[in-house]
Amino acid sequence: MANTINYKKVLNPAQLEAVMTLEGPVLVIAGAGSGKTRTLVYRVARLVETGVDPESILLLTFTRKAAQEMLDRAASLSDPRCRLVSGGTFHSLAHRVLRKYPDLVGFERTFTILDRSDMEEILQSLVKELKTSNSCTRVPKRGTLANILSKAANLEIPIEELITREYPQFMDFTPMAVNLYKIYSRYKKQNQLMDYDDLILNLRMLLATNKVLRDQLSEQYRYIMVDEYQDTNKIQADIVRWLAHQHHNVMVVGDDSQSIYSFRGANYRNMFDFPNLFPGTKVIKLEENYRSTQPILTFTNALMDRAEQRYTKCLFTRREGGALPRLVNTRTEPEQALFVCREIKERLSRGFGLKDIAVLFRAAYHSFELELELARQSIRYIKVGGFKFMESAHIKDLLAHFRVILNPDDLVSWGRILRLVHNIGQAKSESIIRWMKEKSVAPGAIGQWPGAGRAEQGLKALSELLSVLDKGNCAPKTAVEKTLEYYRPVLEERYDDYPKRERELEQLILMASRYKSLGSFLDDLVLEPPTSVADMDPGARGEALTLSTVHSAKGLEWPVVFIIWVMDGRFPSSKAYGDPLALEEERRLMYVAATRAKDELILCYPAQEAAPSWQLGWAGSQGGLSCFIRDLPFSVLAHEVSGMPQRQQANSVDDIPGDSEFSPGDRVNHPAFGAGVISRLVGQDKVEVLFRNVGRKLLHLAYTTLDKV
């Protein structure tokens, strides 16, 4: 039997309005932590409660699991018939329609759906037909081929444009890529195959061109709801428009401030275009936050106030108390790792569990130094998003050269570096290893192998490198630099994303510079990371610290959140500076990261770390503290310097470090604003400083930390 719900009691006014508005187009702007899932669940329950046929309700989400969980919740709250609502993804809806009407797109009912690996395998076989024996054009690997064709399809842009924009290293391949797309399309049609992209493209095409089917589906789905609308692409937005074209009973829920998937083709502007597609749209804003403290929300509100395009909303909470988010200058990367570990242990001593804490970062490699420190201090963690440092092929390749120097009996590492040499495969590498062992050949003499043949030149180059590394005075930093110089041509040949991998390898140079011997450097790197323990023992995962990329953290929450590397070039990413839209997405990423925090938010930046050479020269980048943070009002954050004695951070003029009497012209440094010069004194307790990065600031000496340089 159905339960009667007291909606006014369980929903706030904005949620109630969204749930009770059943007719016409509705756009729900659901801020982070504002209960959007709750709103969708209760609206399903309300529709069924008012007598709407469950099968005429369509709930579109980005995972089938999410849809099923919502419908199960609605059923338990209200009426078991809520489980009969049509719930699922855009792709599952397209599959249902196309399987029922395959002839309308020239297919038979028995057509097969290709998954990603199937697509890659077919593309790899087809590209062989295009590449002639005398062609010198470099062909992308099959994963990259699939990325190029799929992203061009989802963005609905020419393949030529996509390659120019995102894969300029394959410009010469462009004509072949265009031809490959035609051959691939023909192959699928001939063999009754559709890939994932074909599903939604064919559904959109049917809805746009077949009026009978369009009217039939619009009549069938009289009430439509779409979750995470900010993550839809243009194709999916068109599908929603056609499905609701007769009745306009469509509610989309999303947050333009959390649109962070443009690399998948998502277009946050769909949120702004919705009222144009459906005139008379009612816009409802969910602004009451049930997750974070008000100081955290004040910070995130200020962050998004500076967005170029946004739906104005101001998150608030009824929760009382809460400390200001902390902005901590940790000076160096090692100190950043030590600071985070100290803070984690301090919270553990106060009764927090590891599962209550997360460390977030823009890119997976940003956590490498922290992972090493966590391992040294035996703090259990799991890493989500990106990849595991020591399991990356290119990292293993580079380090294998050092391992054979330190341990010539390491046959696995010998096999790895030998197979990097042209014309050496498994059999030859085994022969070389046998010869070295039998003759007691030193690593640097490997080029003397009598069976070299066509591999002679490659073996000599390897021999020269190992001779340099085998010298007792070769510093770890020099060893990494020399090996990377040798390995770079291999990297470019083997990996289509070699620029990204090269940047990751350059992180090893920074890390190696802090060691005196290769042995200690490798010992720290090969420490068994706790994440592998957690992987083997899933039951232990709940008691582990979470390390996560921001993309992988979306939709999650923790009582305590650290965001590391809040610096230009890291967060925002250096790649974003040439594209205003990309820079705006980086701002939204920072917003998503900060809104994961329930009780405490700590942002860290190692201000003294010089930008690596590959990060220099960004258009618009000034280096140092993230431009997103520099632009904010000083009052929304508590500014600190890690390691500074507590008395130096007191709210007293007498406690200002060094000489407390400043004069115009003094060069100073501020933990948040960086280097500057005092331009004038204002009374006895204020100074005006002209900062290199942020311009003029009036500072109260009793409430700031200012170091004389």
XYZ file of C-alpha atoms in Angstrom:
709
model
C 0.000 0.000 0.000
C 1.097 3.562 -0.694
C 2.295 5.748 2.158
C 1.120 9.322 2.565
C 4.010 11.797 2.631
C 3.950 15.079 4.533
C 6.003 16.974 1.945
C 6.020 20.272 3.868
C 7.600 18.539 6.829
C 10.406 16.733 4.998
C 11.334 19.338 2.350
C 12.562 22.899 2.514
C 10.552 25.564 0.610
C 12.644 25.434 -2.580
C 12.644 21.625 -2.663
C 8.907 21.628 -2.003
C 8.276 23.976 -4.920
C 10.272 21.721 -7.265
C 8.476 18.585 -6.065
C 4.981 20.073 -6.277
C 5.456 21.710 -9.712
C 4.403 18.813 -11.937
C 3.406 20.560 -15.163
C 5.526 22.602 -17.547
C 9.306 23.074 -17.890
C 11.327 23.419 -14.690
C 15.035 24.182 -14.291
C 16.360 23.350 -10.824
C 19.694 24.972 -10.001
C 20.905 22.647 -7.285
C 23.946 23.971 -5.440
C 26.448 21.565 -3.945
C 25.044 19.633 -0.987
C 21.555 21.091 -1.434
C 19.625 17.802 -1.664
C 19.037 17.451 -5.429
C 18.745 13.660 -5.241
C 16.206 14.008 -2.426
C 14.225 16.415 -4.611
C 14.153 13.990 -7.543
C 13.145 11.073 -5.313
C 10.236 12.939 -3.748
C 9.088 14.264 -7.122
C 8.865 10.711 -8.488
C 6.844 9.781 -5.419
C 4.575 12.812 -5.857
C 3.885 12.082 -9.520
C 2.887 8.478 -8.773
C 0.884 9.591 -5.742
C -1.219 11.947 -7.918
C -2.166 9.093 -10.243
C 0.396 9.457 -13.029
C 1.133 6.121 -14.704
C 4.669 5.164 -13.585
C 5.501 3.945 -17.083
C 4.838 7.410 -18.473
C 7.569 8.881 -16.251
C 11.144 8.952 -17.571
C 14.091 9.524 -15.217
C 17.407 10.026 -17.035
C 20.645 9.818 -15.032
C 24.301 9.221 -15.856
C 24.440 5.725 -14.362
C 21.804 3.039 -14.192
C 22.771 2.432 -10.578
C 21.886 6.039 -9.673
C 18.473 5.745 -11.324
C 17.710 2.454 -9.615
C 18.693 3.785 -6.194
C 16.406 6.805 -6.641
C 13.455 4.681 -7.716
C 14.006 2.245 -4.832
C 14.026 5.157 -2.386
C 10.838 6.582 -3.897
C 9.170 3.175 -3.670
C 10.099 2.764 -0.012
C 8.868 6.282 0.799
C 5.596 6.140 -1.066
C 4.298 3.578 -3.541
C 5.970 0.313 -4.700
C 4.853 1.205 -8.237
C 7.632 3.824 -8.318
C 9.933 0.977 -9.351
C 7.979 0.770 -12.628
C 9.191 4.247 -13.644
C 11.449 4.158 -16.740
C 14.846 4.976 -15.308
C 18.281 4.786 -16.844
C 20.898 6.528 -18.966
C 20.597 8.266 -22.314
C 22.412 5.317 -23.892
C 20.084 2.722 -22.360
C 17.042 4.679 -23.562
C 18.541 4.902 -27.055
C 19.226 1.189 -27.049
C 15.618 0.370 -26.126
C 14.241 2.557 -28.915
C 16.702 1.404 -31.586
C 16.225 -2.259 -30.730
C 12.483 -1.759 -31.200
C 12.761 0.250 -34.434
C 16.109 -0.804 -36.014
C 14.769 -0.666 -39.572
C 14.283 3.100 -39.253
C 18.068 3.532 -39.178
C 18.871 0.779 -41.682
C 19.722 -1.969 -39.203
C 18.286 -5.338 -38.267
C 16.996 -6.170 -34.808
C 20.053 -8.390 -34.235
C 22.580 -5.550 -34.444
C 25.490 -5.726 -32.002
C 26.690 -3.003 -29.651
C 30.437 -2.443 -29.687
C 32.132 -1.673 -26.395
C 35.245 0.483 -26.270
C 37.744 -2.363 -26.656
C 35.791 -3.742 -29.638
C 35.903 -0.299 -31.236
C 39.654 0.000 -30.714
C 40.329 -3.443 -32.165
C 38.300 -2.730 -35.298
C 39.983 0.636 -35.815
C 43.393 -0.964 -35.470
C 42.583 -3.511 -38.152
C 41.053 -0.935 -40.495
C 43.921 1.517 -40.257
C 46.266 -1.091 -41.714
C 44.319 -0.827 -44.976
C 45.035 2.903 -45.081
C 48.732 2.902 -44.273
C 50.803 2.059 -47.336
C 54.185 0.451 -46.966
C 56.035 3.592 -48.076
C 54.038 5.983 -45.900
C 55.999 7.772 -43.180
C 52.926 9.230 -41.495
C 52.825 8.326 -37.829
C 49.627 6.478 -36.931
C 48.150 6.990 -33.446
C 47.685 3.940 -31.283
C 44.232 2.396 -31.225
C 43.169 4.018 -27.957
C 43.988 7.445 -29.359
C 42.191 6.652 -32.626
C 39.071 5.804 -30.649
C 39.400 9.006 -28.600
C 39.675 11.146 -31.735
C 36.649 9.659 -33.490
C 34.504 9.482 -30.357
C 35.164 12.997 -29.119
C 34.629 14.510 -32.573
C 31.280 12.700 -32.712
C 30.174 13.851 -29.241
C 31.253 17.442 -29.785
C 29.893 17.369 -33.336
C 32.975 19.025 -34.756
C 35.078 18.012 -37.785
C 37.863 15.536 -37.109
C 40.300 18.043 -38.600
C 39.351 20.619 -35.964
C 39.653 18.173 -33.081
C 43.119 16.995 -34.153
C 44.314 20.574 -34.613
C 43.037 21.518 -31.158
C 43.913 18.476 -29.064
C 46.314 16.263 -31.020
C 48.569 18.647 -32.992
C 51.333 16.025 -33.029
C 49.148 14.054 -35.468
C 48.393 16.827 -37.964
C 49.950 14.753 -40.763
C 47.543 11.944 -39.954
C 44.444 14.122 -40.405
C 43.555 13.050 -43.991
C 43.902 9.393 -42.967
C 41.734 9.993 -39.893
C 38.949 11.487 -42.014
C 39.156 8.522 -44.395
C 39.264 6.090 -41.459
C 36.013 7.530 -40.097
C 34.289 6.869 -43.434
C 35.634 3.314 -43.656
C 34.717 2.626 -40.021
C 31.152 3.902 -40.530
C 30.761 1.736 -43.623
C 32.213 -1.293 -41.840
C 29.732 -0.933 -38.947
C 26.779 -0.650 -41.285
C 27.870 -3.682 -43.315
C 28.374 -5.785 -40.207
C 25.332 -4.617 -38.192
C 27.359 -2.882 -35.519
C 26.793 0.252 -33.438
C 29.198 1.797 -30.947
C 28.165 3.845 -27.917
C 28.233 7.117 -29.829
C 26.015 5.687 -32.566
C 23.287 4.949 -30.026
C 22.557 8.534 -29.025
C 23.366 9.934 -32.468
C 20.871 7.568 -34.100
C 18.212 8.280 -31.470
C 18.628 12.026 -31.969
C 18.445 11.571 -35.747
C 15.239 9.536 -35.449
C 13.592 12.073 -33.173
C 14.524 14.936 -35.487
C 13.441 13.291 -38.756
C 10.639 10.842 -37.922
C 7.564 12.758 -36.761
C 5.489 9.632 -36.102
C 8.068 8.139 -33.739
C 8.806 11.524 -32.177
C 5.144 12.058 -31.313
C 4.794 8.488 -30.107
C 7.734 8.737 -27.678
C 6.674 12.166 -26.461
C 3.203 10.780 -25.757
C 4.674 7.730 -24.027
C 6.914 9.766 -21.695
C 4.569 12.468 -20.414
C 6.815 13.463 -17.510
C 10.582 13.688 -17.962
C 13.291 14.326 -15.368
C 17.026 14.664 -16.066
C 19.736 14.556 -13.401
C 23.188 16.214 -13.734
C 21.979 18.265 -16.688
C 25.163 20.333 -16.644
C 27.026 17.217 -17.823
C 24.921 16.647 -20.946
C 26.260 17.339 -24.421
C 24.443 18.984 -27.304
C 23.160 15.640 -28.619
C 21.592 14.721 -25.284
C 20.052 18.170 -24.882
C 18.447 17.738 -28.314
C 17.057 14.346 -27.272
C 15.429 15.943 -24.218
C 13.966 18.715 -26.379
C 12.401 16.283 -28.876
C 11.058 13.910 -26.212
C 9.269 16.777 -24.453
C 8.225 18.679 -27.572
C 4.493 17.925 -27.168
C 3.904 18.555 -23.470
C 6.966 20.420 -22.125
C 6.605 18.530 -18.835
C 10.335 18.303 -18.259
C 12.411 19.041 -15.174
C 16.185 19.172 -15.414
C 18.371 19.347 -12.322
C 21.963 20.471 -12.253
C 24.573 22.946 -11.138
C 26.440 24.975 -13.735
C 29.150 25.523 -11.106
C 29.894 21.787 -11.106
C 30.277 21.256 -14.851
C 33.765 19.735 -15.100
C 33.531 17.164 -17.895
C 34.134 19.099 -21.093
C 36.781 16.510 -22.028
C 33.873 14.072 -22.424
C 31.930 16.532 -24.567
C 29.742 17.939 -21.756
C 28.516 21.489 -22.338
C 27.600 23.500 -19.232
C 25.867 26.071 -21.475
C 22.992 23.595 -21.817
C 21.901 24.915 -18.407
C 21.646 28.449 -19.782
C 20.041 27.378 -23.065
C 17.257 25.365 -21.420
C 14.874 28.337 -20.884
C 15.310 29.216 -24.570
C 14.399 25.681 -25.646
C 11.387 25.704 -23.329
C 9.820 29.185 -23.037
C 8.092 29.810 -19.742
C 10.598 27.731 -17.784
C 10.265 28.042 -14.012
C 13.736 28.404 -12.438
C 14.059 27.093 -8.877
C 17.257 27.468 -6.891
C 18.229 25.033 -4.153
C 20.573 27.137 -2.046
C 20.288 25.636 1.423
C 23.319 23.442 1.944
C 23.147 20.415 4.249
C 26.835 19.516 4.058
C 29.241 22.327 4.879
C 29.725 24.993 7.532
C 28.950 28.608 6.621
C 32.603 29.752 6.486
C 33.282 27.076 3.853
C 30.207 28.163 1.882
C 31.214 31.827 2.146
C 34.541 30.888 0.559
C 32.933 28.865 -2.262
C 30.345 31.586 -2.906
C 33.164 34.120 -3.254
C 35.017 31.753 -5.583
C 32.078 31.475 -7.987
C 31.144 35.177 -7.734
C 34.080 35.738 -10.088
C 32.922 33.243 -12.731
C 32.360 34.685 -16.198
C 28.967 33.025 -16.681
C 26.857 31.547 -13.915
C 23.411 31.287 -12.401
C 23.577 33.556 -9.372
C 23.081 31.567 -6.216
C 24.273 31.958 -2.663
C 24.690 28.778 -0.644
C 23.800 29.005 3.032
C 23.355 26.583 5.900
C 21.496 26.444 9.170
C 24.511 24.784 10.764
C 26.136 26.925 13.418
C 29.820 27.537 14.010
C 32.732 26.386 11.902
C 36.223 27.777 11.364
C 37.447 29.742 8.372
C 39.009 27.617 5.632
C 42.793 27.726 6.068
C 45.236 28.783 3.351
C 48.664 27.442 4.266
C 51.936 28.364 2.610
C 54.045 25.241 3.158
C 57.081 26.799 1.432
C 58.299 23.568 -0.237
C 56.757 20.393 -1.629
C 58.354 18.113 1.012
C 57.033 20.427 3.731
C 53.603 20.308 2.107
C 53.646 16.519 2.463
C 54.924 16.744 6.062
C 52.322 19.382 6.943
C 49.445 17.261 5.613
C 50.721 14.207 7.509
C 51.064 16.212 10.746
C 47.551 17.587 10.392
C 46.141 14.129 9.677
C 47.797 12.650 12.774
C 46.553 15.561 14.885
C 42.985 14.819 13.797
C 43.401 11.125 14.462
C 44.419 12.036 18.005
C 41.138 13.982 18.315
C 39.029 10.972 17.400
C 38.663 11.358 13.640
C 39.073 8.248 11.507
C 41.169 8.068 8.339
C 37.942 7.585 6.388
C 36.871 11.081 7.530
C 39.756 12.761 5.676
C 40.501 13.331 1.998
C 43.348 14.994 0.110
C 42.299 16.321 -3.288
C 44.439 17.478 -6.216
C 44.067 18.594 -9.816
C 46.169 15.856 -11.440
C 47.146 12.394 -10.248
C 50.894 13.061 -10.236
C 50.489 15.965 -7.793
C 50.280 13.484 -4.911
C 53.540 11.580 -5.596
C 55.593 13.277 -2.868
C 52.696 12.986 -0.416
C 52.300 9.278 -1.175
C 55.937 8.683 -0.292
C 55.584 10.559 2.995
C 52.368 8.714 3.878
C 54.153 5.428 3.248
C 57.119 6.508 5.389
C 54.762 7.414 8.234
C 52.642 4.257 7.795
C 49.424 6.162 7.142
C 47.057 3.918 5.210
C 45.503 5.447 2.095
C 43.690 4.615 -1.095
C 44.157 6.605 -4.275
C 41.194 7.319 -6.530
C 41.499 8.679 -10.037
C 44.510 8.891 -12.285
C 46.953 6.024 -11.883
C 49.348 4.550 -9.361
C 52.769 6.104 -9.660
C 54.895 2.978 -9.465
C 52.611 0.988 -11.770
C 52.970 3.338 -14.741
C 54.948 1.745 -17.583
C 57.060 4.823 -18.332
C 57.977 5.263 -14.656
C 58.992 1.604 -14.451
C 61.021 1.912 -17.654
C 63.053 4.834 -16.342
C 63.691 3.383 -12.892
C 64.715 0.006 -14.330
C 67.933 1.604 -15.608
C 68.888 2.486 -12.035
C 67.943 -0.917 -10.672
C 70.338 -2.820 -12.943
C 73.166 -0.543 -11.778
C 72.394 -1.159 -8.115
C 71.602 -4.842 -8.618
C 72.987 -6.431 -11.827
C 71.105 -9.648 -10.975
C 67.717 -7.918 -11.399
C 66.655 -9.913 -14.472
C 63.203 -8.306 -14.663
C 64.695 -4.815 -14.961
C 67.271 -6.026 -17.503
C 64.525 -7.498 -19.637
C 62.537 -4.253 -19.439
C 65.357 -1.939 -20.553
C 66.669 -4.311 -23.230
C 63.262 -4.624 -24.886
C 63.226 -0.839 -25.225
C 66.095 -1.162 -27.718
C 65.184 -1.469 -31.406
C 65.461 -5.011 -32.830
C 65.632 -6.686 -29.428
C 62.734 -8.864 -28.394
C 62.171 -11.470 -25.724
C 64.569 -14.092 -27.146
C 67.467 -11.700 -27.736
C 67.097 -10.049 -24.349
C 67.323 -13.463 -22.686
C 70.462 -14.268 -24.703
C 72.110 -10.987 -23.683
C 71.281 -11.548 -20.020
C 72.739 -15.092 -20.178
C 75.916 -13.784 -21.856
C 76.387 -11.044 -19.239
C 75.961 -13.500 -16.399
C 78.277 -16.139 -17.847
C 81.020 -13.618 -18.742
C 80.492 -11.383 -15.663
C 80.045 -8.400 -17.953
C 79.647 -5.001 -16.303
C 76.458 -3.091 -17.184
C 78.414 -0.454 -19.093
C 79.945 -3.103 -21.363
C 76.632 -4.428 -22.683
C 77.359 -2.869 -26.075
C 80.058 -5.520 -26.656
C 77.526 -8.341 -27.056
C 78.754 -10.314 -30.123
C 75.255 -11.072 -31.423
C 74.117 -7.445 -31.696
C 73.552 -7.269 -35.465
C 70.917 -4.657 -36.264
C 70.625 -3.855 -32.561
C 74.270 -2.711 -32.364
C 73.563 1.029 -32.436
C 70.842 0.807 -29.794
C 72.962 -1.350 -27.485
C 75.875 1.081 -27.734
C 73.606 3.980 -26.705
C 72.352 1.956 -23.731
C 75.936 1.007 -22.875
C 76.995 4.671 -22.808
C 74.127 5.584 -20.489
C 74.828 2.716 -18.076
C 78.527 3.663 -17.995
C 77.583 7.159 -16.849
C 75.152 5.835 -14.244
C 77.701 3.301 -12.962
C 80.101 6.031 -11.895
C 80.159 6.318 -8.127
C 79.730 10.093 -8.159
C 76.569 10.233 -10.283
C 74.020 12.215 -8.262
C 70.388 11.007 -8.376
C 69.214 14.225 -10.049
C 71.868 13.872 -12.764
C 71.004 10.189 -13.184
C 67.335 10.972 -13.820
C 68.180 13.813 -16.233
C 70.614 11.658 -18.258
C 68.227 8.693 -18.360
C 65.289 10.855 -19.390
C 67.405 12.300 -22.208
C 68.114 8.741 -23.395
C 64.519 7.536 -22.872
C 62.723 10.495 -24.496
C 62.845 9.094 -28.097
C 61.458 5.774 -26.824
C 58.698 7.607 -24.963
C 57.680 9.567 -28.067
C 57.632 6.433 -30.195
C 55.655 4.241 -27.805
C 53.047 6.617 -26.383
C 50.673 8.980 -28.142
C 50.305 11.005 -24.936
C 54.067 11.341 -24.523
C 53.974 15.064 -23.613
C 51.875 14.239 -20.544
C 54.087 11.271 -19.612
C 57.216 13.355 -20.058
C 55.880 15.917 -17.591
C 55.259 13.116 -15.112
C 58.810 11.834 -15.559
C 60.162 15.332 -14.954
C 58.625 15.146 -11.495
C 61.261 12.499 -10.756
C 63.976 15.109 -11.329
C 62.491 17.301 -8.616
C 62.178 14.354 -6.246
C 65.673 12.983 -6.991
C 67.265 16.366 -6.278
C 66.497 15.847 -2.576
C 68.556 12.641 -2.298
C 72.282 12.005 -2.022
C 72.330 8.463 -3.397
C 70.435 6.449 -5.998
C 69.945 3.687 -3.448
C 68.031 5.822 -0.959
C 66.038 7.422 -3.798
C 64.908 4.033 -5.112
C 64.286 2.649 -1.615
C 61.753 5.402 -0.937
C 60.080 4.989 -4.307
C 59.614 1.235 -4.028
C 58.005 1.241 -0.587
C 54.865 -0.835 -0.895
C 52.078 1.754 -1.011
C 49.220 1.155 1.437
C 46.786 1.444 -1.467
C 47.822 -1.969 -2.734
C 47.114 -3.428 0.707
C 43.661 -1.893 0.616
C 43.096 -3.284 -2.866
C 43.902 -6.784 -1.653
C 41.776 -6.357 1.467
C 38.576 -4.467 0.490
C 37.439 -4.587 4.087
C 40.304 -2.282 5.009
C 39.353 0.415 2.519
C 36.924 2.044 4.911
C 39.725 2.868 7.362
C 41.983 4.478 4.799
C 42.720 8.087 3.993
C 41.382 9.059 0.549
C 43.685 10.603 -2.031
C 41.684 11.650 -5.069
C 41.689 13.742 -8.190
C 38.928 16.333 -8.064
C 37.097 14.712 -10.985
C 36.880 11.431 -9.075
C 35.715 13.184 -5.890
C 32.620 14.750 -7.435
C 29.488 13.713 -5.527
C 31.449 12.640 -2.435
C 32.024 14.360 0.915
C 34.324 14.177 3.949
C 34.452 15.991 7.303
C 38.030 17.150 6.595
C 39.351 18.017 3.129
C 42.832 19.139 2.077
C 43.412 20.617 -1.378
C 47.107 20.613 -2.290
C 49.097 22.489 -4.924
C 46.714 25.463 -5.170
C 49.230 27.208 -7.411
C 49.195 28.578 -10.925
C 50.200 25.832 -13.327
C 48.974 23.107 -11.003
C 45.512 24.328 -10.039
C 44.559 25.823 -12.462
C 46.393 23.568 -14.879
C 48.983 25.228 -17.100
C 47.108 23.989 -20.186
C 44.105 26.162 -19.338
C 45.774 29.544 -19.702
C 45.428 29.715 -23.454
C 41.668 29.115 -23.377
C 39.261 31.285 -21.312
C 36.615 28.523 -21.303
C 39.147 26.008 -19.999
C 40.214 28.434 -17.269
C 36.575 28.839 -16.209
C 36.243 25.063 -15.973
C 39.320 25.015 -13.724
C 37.515 27.483 -11.443
C 34.534 25.130 -11.314
C 36.917 22.283 -10.462
C 38.197 24.295 -7.492
C 34.572 24.860 -6.436
C 33.815 21.140 -6.630
C 36.925 20.365 -4.576
C 36.099 22.892 -1.852
C 32.438 21.882 -1.557
C 33.429 18.303 -0.675
C 34.343 19.534 2.847
C 31.799 19.265 5.644
C 33.638 20.686 8.667
C 37.203 21.664 7.794
C 38.834 22.856 4.573
C 42.606 23.345 4.272
C 44.233 24.629 1.075
C 48.006 24.224 0.701
C 50.600 25.714 -1.625
C 54.411 25.368 -1.517
C 55.217 28.962 -2.480
C 58.969 28.484 -2.815
C 58.760 25.703 -5.380
C 59.975 27.011 -8.727
C 57.836 26.106 -11.710
C 59.403 23.277 -13.779
C 60.750 24.286 -17.175
C 57.775 22.780 -18.989
C 55.430 25.063 -17.075
C 57.129 28.327 -17.956
C 55.690 30.842 -20.352
C 51.950 30.446 -19.844
C 49.888 33.216 -21.284
C 48.261 35.003 -18.357
C 49.994 33.049 -15.600
C 51.909 34.945 -12.950
C 53.072 31.922 -10.997
C 52.751 31.410 -7.249
C 49.431 31.148 -5.426
C 46.488 30.125 -7.622
C 44.882 33.062 -9.397
C 41.503 31.834 -8.147
C 42.624 32.371 -4.537
C 44.552 35.598 -5.116
C 41.372 37.255 -6.392
C 39.303 36.532 -3.269
C 38.585 38.856 -0.334
C 41.244 38.416 2.323
C 38.604 37.762 4.981
C 37.235 34.484 3.559
C 40.389 32.547 4.469
C 42.703 32.200 7.450
C 46.217 32.787 6.092
C 49.099 30.815 7.595
C 52.715 29.842 6.998
C 53.550 26.247 7.875
C 56.234 25.813 10.517
C 56.072 29.403 11.773
C 56.108 29.519 15.595
C 52.665 30.165 16.988
C 53.749 33.408 18.660
C 54.610 34.807 15.231
C 51.014 34.400 14.150
C 49.475 36.146 17.146
C 47.155 39.099 16.725
C 49.608 41.567 18.221
C 51.852 44.078 16.540
C 54.635 43.032 18.920
C 54.458 39.529 17.529
C 55.194 40.466 13.926
C 58.369 38.544 12.931
C 61.588 40.487 12.687
C 61.663 44.274 12.984
C 58.119 45.469 13.675
C 58.821 48.977 12.365
C 58.305 49.094 8.603
C 59.276 51.933 6.306
C 58.194 52.880 2.792
C 60.402 51.067 0.305
C 60.898 47.975 2.485
C 60.708 44.735 0.508
C 58.346 42.278 2.199
C 56.766 38.883 1.684
C 53.194 37.870 2.523
C 52.088 34.219 2.846
C 49.173 34.696 0.451
C 50.084 37.659 -1.723
C 53.783 36.920 -2.197
C 56.516 39.503 -2.728
C 55.852 43.226 -2.478
C 57.124 46.653 -1.489
C 55.675 48.902 1.236
C 54.369 52.010 -0.483
C 53.139 53.949 2.585
C 52.282 53.706 6.265
C 48.681 54.293 7.367
C 48.532 55.267 11.007
C 50.402 53.151 13.539
C 48.936 49.781 12.667
C 48.371 49.633 8.898
C 50.594 49.525 5.826
C 49.853 49.759 2.132
C 51.842 47.220 0.111
C 52.290 47.033 -3.645
C 52.443 43.313 -4.393
C 53.968 41.990 -7.573
C 51.097 39.591 -8.296
C 47.981 41.169 -6.798
C 48.547 44.920 -6.833
C 47.931 47.235 -3.868
C 46.639 45.911 -0.544
C 45.975 47.734 2.739
C 46.994 45.421 5.585
C 46.341 45.658 9.318
C 49.573 44.636 11.056
C 47.714 43.096 13.988
C 45.904 40.630 11.722
C 48.456 39.694 9.129
C 51.855 38.075 8.782
C 54.405 40.186 6.943
C 58.075 39.222 6.632
C 60.699 41.817 5.814
C 62.964 40.515 3.061
